[in-house]
């Protein structure tokens, strides 16, 4: 994706727009940063080799333009003391990040993206809306809590019957958005911790799919794409993303649940844990089918596997880091 100077330029302006939005001192400047971020991401989506990219970029632009118009309306009415302005602002930011029940555009856009663009959409594009949402917590506290509970269930139930890997990862991202919103209710540092671990675990899996050019469940069960060693790596990575102890993805969820329980958010904790259990169900279904349906290896597959050894080792170290950190955190607590 980032092979041409134009792509590097648009990615640089995308990051600059994000930084401009999160460091702004007024809603108008934040809106300008979000618009720069939007206009920089659309050229990165467009691809001559992907016939669905134009449709995805149009859907993304229309949705984000609607949310931007809502931000302008809310920011202009905040000075007049209108009661619904903070809720309108929070709703616009929730639309931009794809949280349920404002998530309908997210799976449709993700279906037309490549894996590298999907990484940006599910990680970098959430930073600015999440940061700006933290400024409205005092007035829209209950709205964010209800959206977090809804996102946990939508992200869990939406991925059960998905055979397309991009949609499965999309609903997984919606489920993790619920955890990020819940962490944001506690503190920004907790949200940053959860977001950082989510970026690491999800990026390793998406890069694995990108390297193997896997877009459907059957691609993972093909003998030409999967070996026992790679199946084990993917198995551990998905369980880490799902938050199964003692993998890396479990640590921020453990801390978040503890903080939510101390703050008496037991209603929200119930939906978050229930959604995580359902997520683990379809992660296990995905990995077990990959193990059980894979054909015996051919000789040329050993060459393919050895070329991925460095990446496999890197992914393994990231996702089993929790095996080392969990006993330490347990002793501290």
CSV table of C-alpha atoms in Angstrom, one decimal:
chain,number,residue,atom,x,y,z
A,1,UNK,CA,0.0,0.0,0.0
A,2,UNK,CA,2.7,2.5,1.0
A,3,UNK,CA,4.8,2.0,-2.1
A,4,UNK,CA,4.3,5.4,-3.8
A,5,UNK,CA,5.1,9.0,-2.6
A,6,UNK,CA,1.4,9.9,-2.8
A,7,UNK,CA,0.5,7.2,-0.3
A,8,UNK,CA,3.2,8.3,2.0
A,9,UNK,CA,2.0,11.9,1.7
A,10,UNK,CA,-1.6,11.0,2.4
A,11,UNK,CA,-0.6,8.8,5.4
A,12,UNK,CA,1.4,11.7,6.8
A,13,UNK,CA,-1.5,14.1,6.5
A,14,UNK,CA,-3.8,11.5,8.0
A,15,UNK,CA,-1.6,11.3,11.1
A,16,UNK,CA,-1.2,15.1,11.1
A,17,UNK,CA,-5.0,15.5,11.0
A,18,UNK,CA,-5.4,13.1,13.9
A,19,UNK,CA,-2.8,15.0,16.0
A,20,UNK,CA,-4.4,18.3,15.1
A,21,UNK,CA,-7.8,17.0,16.4
A,22,UNK,CA,-6.6,15.6,19.7
A,23,UNK,CA,-4.4,18.6,20.5
A,24,UNK,CA,-6.9,21.3,19.6
A,25,UNK,CA,-8.3,23.8,22.1
A,26,UNK,CA,-11.7,24.3,20.3
A,27,UNK,CA,-14.3,22.2,18.6
A,28,UNK,CA,-13.8,24.0,15.4
A,29,UNK,CA,-10.1,23.2,15.2
A,30,UNK,CA,-10.9,19.6,16.2
A,31,UNK,CA,-13.4,19.5,13.3
A,32,UNK,CA,-10.7,20.7,10.9
A,33,UNK,CA,-8.4,17.9,12.1
A,34,UNK,CA,-11.1,15.3,11.6
A,35,UNK,CA,-11.8,16.6,8.1
A,36,UNK,CA,-8.1,16.5,7.2
A,37,UNK,CA,-8.0,13.0,8.6
A,38,UNK,CA,-11.0,12.0,6.5
A,39,UNK,CA,-9.8,13.5,3.2
A,40,UNK,CA,-6.4,11.8,3.7
A,41,UNK,CA,-7.9,8.3,4.3
A,42,UNK,CA,-10.1,8.2,1.2
A,43,UNK,CA,-7.2,8.2,-1.3
A,44,UNK,CA,-5.6,5.4,0.8
A,45,UNK,CA,-8.8,3.3,0.4
A,46,UNK,CA,-9.0,3.8,-3.3
A,47,UNK,CA,-7.2,1.0,-5.2
A,48,UNK,CA,-7.2,0.1,-8.9
A,49,UNK,CA,-6.8,-3.6,-8.1
A,50,UNK,CA,-9.8,-3.7,-5.8
A,51,UNK,CA,-13.1,-3.2,-7.6
A,52,UNK,CA,-15.0,-2.7,-4.3
A,53,UNK,CA,-12.8,0.2,-3.1
A,54,UNK,CA,-14.7,2.9,-4.8
A,55,UNK,CA,-18.0,1.8,-3.1
A,56,UNK,CA,-16.3,1.6,0.2
A,57,UNK,CA,-14.7,5.0,-0.1
A,58,UNK,CA,-18.1,6.5,-1.0
A,59,UNK,CA,-19.9,4.9,2.0
A,60,UNK,CA,-17.1,6.0,4.3
A,61,UNK,CA,-17.2,9.6,3.0
A,62,UNK,CA,-21.0,9.9,3.3
A,63,UNK,CA,-21.0,8.5,6.9
A,64,UNK,CA,-18.1,10.7,8.1
A,65,UNK,CA,-19.6,13.8,6.4
A,66,UNK,CA,-22.8,13.3,8.2
A,67,UNK,CA,-21.0,12.9,11.5
A,68,UNK,CA,-18.9,16.0,10.7
A,69,UNK,CA,-22.0,18.1,10.1
A,70,UNK,CA,-23.4,16.9,13.4
A,71,UNK,CA,-20.2,18.1,15.1
A,72,UNK,CA,-20.5,21.5,13.5
A,73,UNK,CA,-24.1,21.8,14.6
A,74,UNK,CA,-23.3,20.7,18.1
A,75,UNK,CA,-20.3,23.0,18.5
A,76,UNK,CA,-22.3,26.0,17.3
A,77,UNK,CA,-25.2,25.3,19.7
A,78,UNK,CA,-23.0,24.6,22.8
A,79,UNK,CA,-22.4,28.4,23.3
A,80,UNK,CA,-26.1,29.0,23.4
A,81,UNK,CA,-26.7,26.5,26.2
A,82,UNK,CA,-28.9,24.0,24.3
A,83,UNK,CA,-29.3,20.9,26.4
A,84,UNK,CA,-28.9,18.3,23.6
A,85,UNK,CA,-25.6,19.7,22.3
A,86,UNK,CA,-23.3,17.4,24.3
A,87,UNK,CA,-25.4,14.4,23.4
A,88,UNK,CA,-25.3,15.4,19.7
A,89,UNK,CA,-21.5,15.8,19.9
A,90,UNK,CA,-21.1,12.4,21.5
A,91,UNK,CA,-23.4,10.7,19.0
A,92,UNK,CA,-21.3,12.2,16.1
A,93,UNK,CA,-18.1,10.9,17.6
A,94,UNK,CA,-19.6,7.5,18.2
A,95,UNK,CA,-20.6,7.4,14.5
A,96,UNK,CA,-17.1,8.2,13.5
A,97,UNK,CA,-15.6,5.4,15.4
A,98,UNK,CA,-18.2,2.8,14.4
A,99,UNK,CA,-19.7,2.0,17.8
A,100,UNK,CA,-23.0,0.2,18.0
A,101,UNK,CA,-25.8,1.1,17.3
A,102,UNK,CA,-24.2,3.5,14.9
A,103,UNK,CA,-22.0,0.7,13.3
A,104,UNK,CA,-23.9,-0.2,10.1
A,105,UNK,CA,-21.4,1.5,7.9
A,106,UNK,CA,-18.4,-0.2,9.5
A,107,UNK,CA,-18.8,-3.8,8.1
A,108,UNK,CA,-19.8,-2.5,4.7
A,109,UNK,CA,-16.8,-0.3,4.4
A,110,UNK,CA,-14.4,-2.9,5.8
A,111,UNK,CA,-15.6,-5.5,3.2
A,112,UNK,CA,-14.2,-3.3,0.4
A,113,UNK,CA,-10.8,-2.7,2.0
A,114,UNK,CA,-7.5,-4.5,1.9
A,115,UNK,CA,-5.9,-5.7,5.0
A,116,UNK,CA,-3.5,-2.8,5.4
A,117,UNK,CA,-6.3,-0.2,5.0
A,118,UNK,CA,-8.3,-2.3,7.5
A,119,UNK,CA,-5.5,-1.9,10.1
A,120,UNK,CA,-5.7,1.9,9.8
A,121,UNK,CA,-9.5,1.9,10.0
A,122,UNK,CA,-9.7,-0.2,13.1
A,123,UNK,CA,-6.8,1.4,15.0
A,124,UNK,CA,-5.6,4.8,14.0
A,125,UNK,CA,-9.0,6.1,12.9
A,126,UNK,CA,-10.4,5.5,16.4
A,127,UNK,CA,-7.8,7.6,18.3
A,128,UNK,CA,-9.2,11.1,17.5
A,129,UNK,CA,-12.9,10.3,18.1
A,130,UNK,CA,-12.1,8.5,21.4
A,131,UNK,CA,-9.9,11.4,22.7
A,132,UNK,CA,-12.6,14.0,21.8
A,133,UNK,CA,-15.2,11.8,23.4
A,134,UNK,CA,-13.4,12.0,26.7
A,135,UNK,CA,-14.2,15.7,26.8
A,136,UNK,CA,-17.9,15.0,26.9
A,137,UNK,CA,-17.9,12.4,29.6
A,138,UNK,CA,-19.4,14.6,32.3
A,139,UNK,CA,-22.6,15.4,30.2
A,140,UNK,CA,-23.0,12.2,28.2
A,141,UNK,CA,-21.9,9.6,30.8
A,142,UNK,CA,-25.0,7.4,30.6
A,143,UNK,CA,-25.1,7.5,26.8
A,144,UNK,CA,-21.5,6.2,26.5
A,145,UNK,CA,-22.3,3.4,29.0
A,146,UNK,CA,-25.3,2.3,27.1
A,147,UNK,CA,-23.4,2.4,23.8
A,148,UNK,CA,-20.6,0.3,25.4
A,149,UNK,CA,-23.1,-2.4,26.5
A,150,UNK,CA,-24.7,-2.4,23.0
A,151,UNK,CA,-21.4,-2.6,21.2
A,152,UNK,CA,-20.3,-5.6,23.3
A,153,UNK,CA,-23.4,-7.6,22.3
A,154,UNK,CA,-23.4,-6.5,18.7
A,155,UNK,CA,-19.7,-7.3,18.3
A,156,UNK,CA,-20.3,-10.7,19.8
A,157,UNK,CA,-23.5,-11.7,18.1
A,158,UNK,CA,-22.6,-10.2,14.7
A,159,UNK,CA,-19.5,-12.4,14.2
A,160,UNK,CA,-21.0,-15.7,15.0
A,161,UNK,CA,-22.1,-16.7,11.5
A,162,UNK,CA,-19.5,-14.8,9.5
A,163,UNK,CA,-17.4,-16.7,7.0
A,164,UNK,CA,-15.6,-13.6,5.7
A,165,UNK,CA,-12.5,-12.8,7.8
A,166,UNK,CA,-12.8,-9.1,7.2
A,167,UNK,CA,-16.3,-9.0,8.6
A,168,UNK,CA,-15.3,-11.2,11.5
A,169,UNK,CA,-12.5,-8.9,12.4
A,170,UNK,CA,-14.8,-5.9,12.0
A,171,UNK,CA,-17.3,-7.2,14.6
A,172,UNK,CA,-14.3,-8.1,16.8
A,173,UNK,CA,-13.3,-4.4,16.5
A,174,UNK,CA,-16.8,-3.3,17.5
A,175,UNK,CA,-16.6,-5.6,20.5
A,176,UNK,CA,-13.2,-4.1,21.6
A,177,UNK,CA,-14.7,-0.6,21.1
A,178,UNK,CA,-17.1,-1.5,23.9
A,179,UNK,CA,-14.1,-2.3,26.2
A,180,UNK,CA,-12.4,0.9,25.1
A,181,UNK,CA,-15.5,3.0,25.9
A,182,UNK,CA,-15.8,1.3,29.3
A,183,UNK,CA,-12.1,2.0,30.0
A,184,UNK,CA,-12.6,5.6,29.0
A,185,UNK,CA,-15.3,5.9,31.7
A,186,UNK,CA,-12.6,5.1,34.3
A,187,UNK,CA,-9.6,7.1,33.0
A,188,UNK,CA,-7.8,8.0,29.9
A,189,UNK,CA,-4.7,6.1,30.9
A,190,UNK,CA,-6.7,2.9,31.2
A,191,UNK,CA,-8.1,3.5,27.8
A,192,UNK,CA,-4.7,4.1,26.3
A,193,UNK,CA,-3.4,0.9,27.9
A,194,UNK,CA,-6.3,-1.2,26.5
A,195,UNK,CA,-6.0,0.5,23.1
A,196,UNK,CA,-2.2,-0.1,22.9
A,197,UNK,CA,-2.6,-3.9,23.6
A,198,UNK,CA,-5.5,-4.1,21.2
A,199,UNK,CA,-3.5,-2.5,18.4
A,200,UNK,CA,-0.6,-5.0,19.0
A,201,UNK,CA,-2.8,-8.1,19.0
A,202,UNK,CA,-5.1,-7.2,16.2
A,203,UNK,CA,-2.3,-6.0,14.0
A,204,UNK,CA,-0.4,-9.3,14.3
A,205,UNK,CA,-3.5,-11.2,13.2
A,206,UNK,CA,-4.3,-8.9,10.3
A,207,UNK,CA,-0.7,-8.9,9.1
A,208,UNK,CA,-0.8,-12.7,9.2
A,209,UNK,CA,-4.0,-12.7,7.0
A,210,UNK,CA,-2.4,-10.1,4.7
A,211,UNK,CA,0.8,-12.2,4.2
A,212,UNK,CA,-1.3,-15.3,3.5
A,213,UNK,CA,-3.8,-13.2,1.4
A,214,UNK,CA,-6.6,-14.9,3.4
A,215,UNK,CA,-10.1,-13.4,3.1
A,216,UNK,CA,-12.4,-16.3,3.7
A,217,UNK,CA,-12.6,-19.1,6.3
A,218,UNK,CA,-11.8,-21.7,3.7
A,219,UNK,CA,-8.5,-19.9,3.0
A,220,UNK,CA,-7.3,-20.8,6.4
A,221,UNK,CA,-8.1,-24.5,6.0
A,222,UNK,CA,-6.3,-24.8,2.7
A,223,UNK,CA,-3.1,-26.8,2.7
A,224,UNK,CA,-1.5,-24.3,0.5
A,225,UNK,CA,-1.9,-21.5,3.0
A,226,UNK,CA,-1.7,-23.2,6.4
A,227,UNK,CA,0.8,-25.4,8.2
A,228,UNK,CA,0.6,-26.8,11.7
A,229,UNK,CA,3.1,-24.2,13.0
A,230,UNK,CA,1.2,-21.3,11.4
A,231,UNK,CA,-2.1,-22.7,12.8
A,232,UNK,CA,-0.6,-22.7,16.3
A,233,UNK,CA,0.5,-19.1,15.9
A,234,UNK,CA,-2.9,-18.0,14.6
A,235,UNK,CA,-4.6,-20.0,17.4
A,236,UNK,CA,-2.7,-18.3,20.1
A,237,UNK,CA,-3.1,-14.8,18.5
A,238,UNK,CA,-6.9,-15.1,18.2
A,239,UNK,CA,-7.2,-16.3,21.8
A,240,UNK,CA,-5.1,-13.4,22.9
A,241,UNK,CA,-7.3,-11.0,20.9
A,242,UNK,CA,-10.3,-12.6,22.6
A,243,UNK,CA,-8.9,-12.1,26.0
A,244,UNK,CA,-8.4,-15.6,27.2
A,245,UNK,CA,-6.0,-15.9,30.2
A,246,UNK,CA,-3.1,-16.0,30.4
A,247,UNK,CA,-2.4,-14.4,27.0
A,248,UNK,CA,-1.5,-10.8,26.4
A,249,UNK,CA,-5.0,-9.6,25.5
A,250,UNK,CA,-6.3,-10.8,28.9
A,251,UNK,CA,-4.3,-8.3,31.0
A,252,UNK,CA,-6.0,-5.0,30.0
A,253,UNK,CA,-9.4,-6.7,30.2
A,254,UNK,CA,-8.6,-8.0,33.7
A,255,UNK,CA,-7.5,-4.5,34.8
A,256,UNK,CA,-10.6,-2.9,33.2
A,257,UNK,CA,-13.0,-5.3,34.9
A,258,UNK,CA,-11.3,-4.7,38.3
A,259,UNK,CA,-11.7,-0.9,37.9
A,260,UNK,CA,-15.3,-1.1,36.7
A,261,UNK,CA,-16.2,-3.3,39.7
A,262,UNK,CA,-14.6,-0.9,42.1
A,263,UNK,CA,-16.5,2.0,40.4
A,264,UNK,CA,-19.9,0.0,40.7
A,265,UNK,CA,-20.4,-0.6,37.0
A,266,UNK,CA,-21.5,-4.2,37.4
A,267,UNK,CA,-24.3,-3.7,34.8
A,268,UNK,CA,-21.7,-2.9,32.2
A,269,UNK,CA,-19.3,-5.6,33.4
A,270,UNK,CA,-22.0,-8.3,32.8
A,271,UNK,CA,-22.4,-7.3,29.1
A,272,UNK,CA,-18.7,-7.0,28.5
A,273,UNK,CA,-17.9,-10.5,29.9
A,274,UNK,CA,-20.9,-12.0,28.1
A,275,UNK,CA,-19.7,-10.5,24.8
A,276,UNK,CA,-16.2,-11.7,25.4
A,277,UNK,CA,-17.4,-15.3,26.0
A,278,UNK,CA,-19.3,-15.3,22.7
A,279,UNK,CA,-16.2,-13.8,20.9
A,280,UNK,CA,-14.1,-16.7,22.2
A,281,UNK,CA,-16.6,-19.1,20.9
A,282,UNK,CA,-16.3,-18.1,17.3
A,283,UNK,CA,-12.5,-17.6,17.6
A,284,UNK,CA,-12.3,-21.2,18.8
A,285,UNK,CA,-14.5,-22.4,16.0
A,286,UNK,CA,-12.2,-20.6,13.5
A,287,UNK,CA,-9.0,-22.1,14.9
A,288,UNK,CA,-10.3,-25.6,15.5
A,289,UNK,CA,-11.6,-25.8,11.9
A,290,UNK,CA,-8.2,-24.6,10.8
A,291,UNK,CA,-6.5,-27.4,12.8
A,292,UNK,CA,-8.9,-30.2,11.9
A,293,UNK,CA,-9.6,-29.6,8.2
A,294,UNK,CA,-6.0,-28.8,7.1
A,295,UNK,CA,-4.6,-31.3,4.6
A,296,UNK,CA,-1.1,-32.9,5.1
A,297,UNK,CA,1.8,-30.6,4.2
A,298,UNK,CA,3.5,-30.8,0.9
A,299,UNK,CA,7.3,-30.4,0.6
A,300,UNK,CA,7.2,-26.9,-0.9
A,301,UNK,CA,5.2,-25.7,2.1
A,302,UNK,CA,8.2,-26.0,4.4
A,303,UNK,CA,9.9,-23.4,2.2
A,304,UNK,CA,6.9,-21.1,2.5
A,305,UNK,CA,6.8,-21.6,6.3
A,306,UNK,CA,10.5,-20.9,6.8
A,307,UNK,CA,10.1,-17.6,5.0
A,308,UNK,CA,7.6,-16.6,7.6
A,309,UNK,CA,9.7,-17.7,10.6
A,310,UNK,CA,10.7,-14.2,11.7
A,311,UNK,CA,7.2,-12.9,11.5
A,312,UNK,CA,5.9,-16.0,13.3
A,313,UNK,CA,8.4,-15.5,16.1
A,314,UNK,CA,7.5,-11.8,16.5
A,315,UNK,CA,3.7,-12.7,16.7
A,316,UNK,CA,4.4,-15.4,19.2
A,317,UNK,CA,6.4,-13.2,21.5
A,318,UNK,CA,3.7,-10.5,21.5
A,319,UNK,CA,0.8,-12.8,22.2
A,320,UNK,CA,2.4,-15.0,24.9
A,321,UNK,CA,3.9,-12.0,26.7
A,322,UNK,CA,0.9,-12.4,29.1
A,323,UNK,CA,2.2,-15.7,30.2
A,324,UNK,CA,5.1,-13.9,31.8
A,325,UNK,CA,3.3,-10.8,33.0
A,326,UNK,CA,0.2,-12.4,34.5
A,327,UNK,CA,1.9,-14.0,37.5
A,328,UNK,CA,3.7,-10.7,38.2
A,329,UNK,CA,0.5,-8.7,38.1
A,330,UNK,CA,-1.2,-11.3,40.2
A,331,UNK,CA,1.5,-11.0,42.9
A,332,UNK,CA,1.2,-7.1,42.8
A,333,UNK,CA,-2.6,-7.2,43.3
